[in-house]
Short mmCIF file of C-alpha atoms in Angstrom, two decimals:
data_model
loop_
_atom_site.label_atom_id
_atom_site.label_comp_id
_atom_site.label_asym_id
_atom_site.label_seq_id
_atom_site.Cartn_x
_atom_site.Cartn_y
_atom_site.Cartn_z
CA MET F 86 38.30 4.22 -28.67
CA SER F 87 37.80 6.39 -25.90
CA SER F 88 35.79 5.18 -22.97
CA LEU F 89 32.68 6.27 -21.47
CA PRO F 90 33.58 8.52 -17.79
CA ASP F 91 32.57 6.68 -14.88
CA ASN F 92 29.90 9.37 -13.91
CA PRO F 93 27.53 11.31 -16.13
CA VAL F 94 28.97 14.66 -17.19
CA VAL F 95 26.03 16.13 -17.08
CA VAL F 96 22.83 15.05 -14.92
CA ILE F 97 19.13 16.05 -15.70
CA GLU F 98 16.96 16.32 -12.58
CA PRO F 99 13.73 17.72 -11.71
CA ARG F 100 14.11 20.37 -9.39
CA PRO F 101 11.48 21.90 -6.77
CA SER F 102 9.33 24.95 -8.32
CA LEU F 103 9.86 27.17 -5.38
CA VAL F 104 13.72 27.81 -5.46
CA ALA F 105 15.83 30.21 -7.31
CA PRO F 106 17.08 29.78 -10.70
CA ASP F 107 20.28 27.47 -11.19
CA PHE F 108 22.68 30.54 -11.59
CA ARG F 109 25.69 28.42 -12.52
CA ASP F 110 23.52 26.49 -15.37
CA LEU F 111 22.91 29.72 -16.45
CA TRP F 112 26.59 30.86 -16.50
CA ALA F 113 27.50 27.58 -18.10
CA HIS F 114 25.14 28.75 -20.87
CA ARG F 115 25.67 32.22 -21.24
CA GLU F 116 27.28 31.68 -24.43
CA LEU F 117 24.75 30.18 -26.01
CA LEU F 118 22.22 33.52 -24.69
CA TYR F 119 25.13 35.68 -26.69
CA PHE F 120 24.60 33.38 -29.69
CA LEU F 121 20.84 33.28 -29.75
CA THR F 122 20.34 37.00 -28.83
CA TRP F 123 22.82 37.60 -32.44
CA ARG F 124 20.61 35.00 -34.11
CA ASP F 125 17.22 37.32 -33.42
CA VAL F 126 18.84 40.08 -34.20
CA LYS F 127 20.10 38.70 -37.60
CA VAL F 128 16.44 36.72 -38.26
CA ARG F 129 15.08 39.72 -38.10
CA TYR F 130 16.74 42.10 -40.33
CA LYS F 131 17.59 39.08 -42.82
CA GLN F 132 16.47 39.80 -46.66
CA THR F 133 15.30 43.84 -45.80
CA LEU F 134 16.56 46.25 -48.16
CA ILE F 135 17.48 48.89 -44.86
CA GLY F 136 17.97 46.44 -42.62
CA ILE F 137 18.78 47.75 -38.76
CA VAL F 138 17.26 51.41 -40.10
CA TRP F 139 13.97 49.46 -39.29
CA ALA F 140 14.72 49.67 -35.53
CA VAL F 141 15.19 53.80 -36.04
CA LEU F 142 12.28 54.39 -38.13
CA GLN F 143 9.45 53.12 -36.37
CA PRO F 144 9.90 55.48 -33.58
CA VAL F 145 11.17 58.53 -35.61
CA LEU F 146 7.78 58.10 -37.66
CA MET F 147 5.58 57.56 -35.06
CA MET F 148 7.10 61.43 -33.52
CA LEU F 149 6.56 63.00 -36.31
CA ILE F 150 2.82 62.02 -36.53
CA PHE F 151 2.60 62.77 -32.61
CA THR F 152 4.19 66.01 -33.35
CA LEU F 153 1.62 67.14 -36.06
CA PHE F 154 -1.47 66.02 -34.73
CA PHE F 155 -0.68 66.19 -30.61
CA GLY F 156 2.24 68.46 -30.74
CA LYS F 157 0.99 70.90 -33.12
CA MET F 158 -3.01 70.63 -34.00
CA ALA F 159 -4.06 69.20 -30.59
CA GLY F 160 -1.52 71.85 -28.36
CA LEU F 161 -0.75 68.82 -25.47
CA PRO F 162 1.73 70.23 -23.09
CA SER F 163 5.19 68.68 -22.95
CA ASP F 164 6.38 69.84 -19.25
CA GLY F 165 8.65 72.59 -21.22
CA ILE F 166 10.20 70.32 -23.77
CA PRO F 167 10.39 70.83 -27.11
CA TYR F 168 6.85 68.38 -27.86
CA SER F 169 9.15 66.11 -30.58
CA LEU F 170 11.66 65.36 -27.98
CA PHE F 171 9.45 64.92 -25.17
CA ALA F 172 7.70 62.07 -27.48
CA TYR F 173 10.56 60.74 -28.79
CA SER F 174 11.99 60.11 -25.09
CA GLY F 175 8.96 58.47 -24.45
CA LEU F 176 8.58 56.63 -27.66
CA LEU F 177 12.08 55.43 -27.46
CA PRO F 178 11.70 53.11 -23.97
CA TRP F 179 8.59 52.31 -25.12
CA THR F 180 9.06 50.58 -28.73
CA PHE F 181 11.87 48.87 -26.22
CA PHE F 182 9.83 47.49 -23.78
CA ALA F 183 6.96 46.62 -26.58
CA ALA F 184 9.16 44.55 -28.57
CA ALA F 185 10.97 42.97 -25.81
CA VAL F 186 7.77 41.64 -24.18
CA THR F 187 6.15 40.55 -27.83
CA THR F 188 9.14 38.63 -29.18
CA GLY F 189 9.62 37.17 -25.66
CA GLY F 190 5.86 36.38 -25.02
CA ASN F 191 6.56 34.32 -28.26
CA SER F 192 10.11 33.31 -27.57
CA VAL F 193 9.48 29.49 -26.49
CA VAL F 194 6.70 28.53 -29.01
CA ASN F 195 8.77 29.93 -31.77
CA ASN F 196 11.80 27.61 -30.64
CA ALA F 197 10.00 24.95 -30.24
CA GLY F 198 12.68 22.50 -31.79
CA MET F 199 15.41 23.67 -30.51
CA VAL F 200 13.07 23.48 -26.75
CA THR F 201 12.11 19.76 -27.56
CA LYS F 202 15.08 18.60 -28.82
CA VAL F 203 17.96 20.09 -26.67
CA TYR F 204 18.83 20.84 -23.46
CA PHE F 205 19.76 23.88 -21.40
CA PRO F 206 17.87 26.63 -19.12
CA ARG F 207 15.05 27.54 -21.04
CA ILE F 208 14.77 30.74 -19.49
CA ILE F 209 17.49 31.56 -21.58
CA VAL F 210 15.13 31.82 -25.01
CA PRO F 211 12.85 34.83 -23.49
CA ALA F 212 16.12 36.53 -22.30
CA ALA F 213 18.21 36.56 -25.73
CA ALA F 214 14.88 38.33 -27.27
CA VAL F 215 14.58 41.20 -24.54
CA ALA F 216 18.65 40.97 -25.35
CA ALA F 217 18.03 41.53 -28.53
CA ALA F 218 15.28 44.62 -28.48
CA LEU F 219 18.06 46.12 -26.31
CA VAL F 220 20.37 46.25 -29.46
CA ASP F 221 17.67 47.66 -31.01
CA PHE F 222 17.25 50.75 -28.39
CA ALA F 223 21.07 51.18 -28.77
CA VAL F 224 20.62 52.17 -32.15
CA SER F 225 17.59 54.02 -31.65
CA PHE F 226 19.12 55.96 -29.43
CA GLY F 227 21.87 57.54 -31.43
CA VAL F 228 18.56 59.82 -32.89
CA LEU F 229 17.59 61.08 -29.61
CA ALA F 230 21.28 62.28 -28.61
CA LEU F 231 21.18 64.29 -32.86
CA LEU F 232 17.49 65.87 -31.64
CA MET F 233 19.05 67.27 -27.94
CA ILE F 234 21.48 68.55 -30.01
CA PHE F 235 19.49 69.56 -32.50
CA ASN F 236 16.83 71.42 -29.73
CA GLY F 237 19.67 72.91 -28.09
CA VAL F 238 18.97 70.51 -24.83
CA ALA F 239 22.79 69.70 -22.91
CA PRO F 240 22.76 66.78 -20.83
CA THR F 241 23.36 67.27 -17.19
CA TRP F 242 24.67 64.70 -14.28
CA LYS F 243 21.06 63.63 -13.96
CA LEU F 244 22.44 60.95 -17.80
CA LEU F 245 23.97 59.22 -14.79
CA MET F 246 20.99 57.66 -13.90
CA LEU F 247 19.70 56.57 -17.56
CA PRO F 248 21.62 53.50 -17.62
CA VAL F 249 20.47 52.45 -14.11
CA LEU F 250 16.53 52.87 -15.92
CA VAL F 251 17.51 51.06 -18.86
CA VAL F 252 18.42 47.72 -16.57
CA HIS F 253 15.19 48.30 -14.80
CA LEU F 254 13.26 48.46 -18.09
CA SER F 255 14.78 44.97 -19.62
CA LEU F 256 13.82 43.55 -16.04
CA LEU F 257 10.31 44.63 -16.42
CA ALA F 258 10.39 43.29 -19.92
CA LEU F 259 12.46 40.35 -19.06
CA GLY F 260 9.40 39.41 -16.42
CA LEU F 261 6.78 39.81 -18.19
CA GLY F 262 8.55 38.08 -21.11
CA VAL F 263 9.28 34.93 -19.09
CA TRP F 264 6.00 34.73 -17.28
CA LEU F 265 4.10 35.21 -21.10
CA SER F 266 6.28 32.76 -22.53
CA ALA F 267 5.53 29.75 -20.46
CA LEU F 268 1.43 30.79 -20.23
CA ASN F 269 1.81 30.72 -24.09
CA VAL F 270 3.22 27.25 -24.63
CA LYS F 271 -0.02 25.95 -22.77
CA TYR F 272 -2.52 28.63 -23.91
CA ARG F 273 -2.06 29.83 -27.48
CA ASP F 274 -4.49 33.14 -26.93
CA ILE F 275 -1.49 34.82 -25.88
CA ARG F 276 -0.13 35.19 -29.07
CA PHE F 277 -3.42 37.28 -30.30
CA ALA F 278 -4.29 39.03 -26.56
CA LEU F 279 -0.54 40.43 -26.30
CA PRO F 280 -0.72 43.06 -29.24
CA PHE F 281 -3.37 44.03 -27.80
CA ILE F 282 -2.70 44.13 -24.79
CA ILE F 283 0.41 46.59 -26.00
CA GLN F 284 -1.67 48.92 -27.74
CA LEU F 285 -3.67 49.47 -24.46
CA TRP F 286 -0.96 50.07 -22.19
CA PHE F 287 0.58 52.44 -24.39
CA PHE F 288 -2.17 54.96 -24.43
CA VAL F 289 -2.36 54.49 -20.23
CA SER F 290 1.27 55.42 -20.17
CA PRO F 291 2.64 58.76 -20.09
CA ILE F 292 4.01 58.09 -23.87
CA ILE F 293 2.89 61.08 -25.65
CA TYR F 294 1.31 63.13 -22.97
CA PRO F 295 2.61 64.11 -19.65
CA VAL F 296 1.43 63.39 -16.84
CA SER F 297 0.74 66.20 -14.73
CA LEU F 298 -1.98 66.48 -17.73
CA VAL F 299 -3.79 63.86 -16.23
CA ILE F 300 -3.28 64.60 -12.23
CA GLY F 301 -4.04 68.48 -12.99
CA LYS F 302 -7.31 67.75 -14.16
CA THR F 303 -8.36 65.68 -11.27
CA SER F 304 -9.68 66.25 -7.84
CA HIS F 305 -7.45 64.53 -6.38
CA PRO F 306 -3.98 65.03 -7.49
CA GLU F 307 -2.15 62.74 -4.87
CA ARG F 308 -4.53 59.72 -5.35
CA TRP F 309 -4.07 59.65 -8.90
CA HIS F 310 -0.28 60.27 -8.88
CA ARG F 311 0.04 56.60 -6.70
CA LEU F 312 -2.97 55.24 -9.19
CA LEU F 313 -1.16 55.94 -11.94
CA SER F 314 2.51 54.67 -10.63
CA LEU F 315 0.77 51.63 -9.88
CA ASN F 316 1.79 51.02 -13.57
CA PRO F 317 5.17 50.36 -13.57
CA VAL F 318 6.19 52.08 -16.96
CA VAL F 319 5.42 55.76 -15.34
CA GLY F 320 7.75 55.71 -13.09
CA ILE F 321 10.19 54.44 -15.68
CA VAL F 322 9.21 56.92 -18.73
CA GLU F 323 9.46 59.37 -16.21
CA GLY F 324 12.52 58.78 -14.89
CA PHE F 325 14.18 58.99 -18.82
CA ARG F 326 12.77 62.22 -19.15
CA ALA F 327 13.90 63.98 -15.91
CA ALA F 328 17.65 61.95 -16.59
CA LEU F 329 17.96 63.52 -19.81
CA PHE F 330 16.01 67.36 -19.29
CA ALA F 331 17.18 69.81 -16.81
CA GLN F 332 13.49 70.74 -16.62
CA LYS F 333 12.29 67.65 -15.24
CA GLY F 334 12.78 66.35 -11.23
CA PHE F 335 12.98 62.52 -10.88
CA ASP F 336 9.46 61.01 -9.26
CA TRP F 337 10.94 58.63 -6.74
CA LEU F 338 7.96 57.42 -5.27
CA ALA F 339 6.55 56.19 -8.84
CA LEU F 340 10.06 54.98 -9.30
CA ALA F 341 10.22 53.34 -6.03
CA ILE F 342 6.45 51.94 -6.47
CA SER F 343 7.73 50.51 -10.46
CA ALA F 344 10.71 49.18 -8.04
CA VAL F 345 9.09 46.48 -6.06
CA VAL F 346 6.49 45.48 -9.39
CA THR F 347 9.02 44.67 -11.14
CA LEU F 348 11.03 42.90 -8.83
CA ALA F 349 7.77 40.89 -7.89
CA LEU F 350 6.37 40.33 -11.35
CA LEU F 351 10.28 39.11 -11.78
CA ALA F 352 10.23 36.69 -9.32
CA TYR F 353 6.76 35.30 -9.80
CA ALA F 354 7.61 35.12 -13.66
CA THR F 355 10.99 32.87 -12.50
CA PHE F 356 9.07 30.48 -10.27
CA THR F 357 5.99 30.58 -12.61
CA PHE F 358 8.43 29.83 -15.80
CA GLN F 359 10.22 26.93 -13.60
CA ARG F 360 7.53 25.39 -12.55
CA MET F 361 5.76 24.90 -16.16
CA GLU F 362 8.99 24.44 -18.46
CA LYS F 363 8.66 20.49 -17.09
CA SER F 364 5.97 20.26 -19.30
CA PHE F 365 7.22 22.33 -22.43
CA ALA F 366 8.48 19.56 -24.47
CA ASP F 367 5.21 17.55 -24.86
CA ILE F 368 2.89 20.36 -25.32
CA VAL F 369 4.83 23.32 -27.50
#
């Protein structure tokens, strides 16, 4: 019979709220992040007839509807890009962002059994939700490539910026998901308010219309440009289109503002999560 070690193998102790995350602890649990990610992907499409095709179906159907009503009937401008391609290039990052924030915000509550029984860095739970949404994004990106080929749009060197924008969007979704998941444990109103907020956010972001359409109808375009750029999604979505299409240029001001907002939100969300997680097991 083996004897117990003289010193404890793992010591669980509280940390001050205003400290950086324990990255050594997160690295030690990296395999858990991998397994939780694939569990989320498998559970999402379990017992479905077409499986992960649902990840492609949603943005494609929305693109077809928006192209018919806004591109053909309403005649919305699309910055010289075929409207179907313009709409899908906005819906692709938005669908990922909306899914990541929604599932991330509900992740801790949905994993209450594991949170109350097993020790691990709780921030891994919303992080796994964001990573699972990235799998759907990667599958849906294949449709974008086919649309570009069909419309005769060739990529340029600017495509090298796309991975940076994907990381940027992932960090923004992670920050919101971490923050909302902590609030959702204490205030269950978040679960009901989140879909409504996401829906409103969609219409104030340039997903189905270009930023130039809004700015061009104002008497102070520079002021409105700065105001719109406070929405961190604006710079990222416009950056996606700039990376994909030669007609578009990067809006560096909007991207810089988005990066500042994203980093500030991520830092605030992490500290808020750490401060609140000590009570998760009691109230979740």
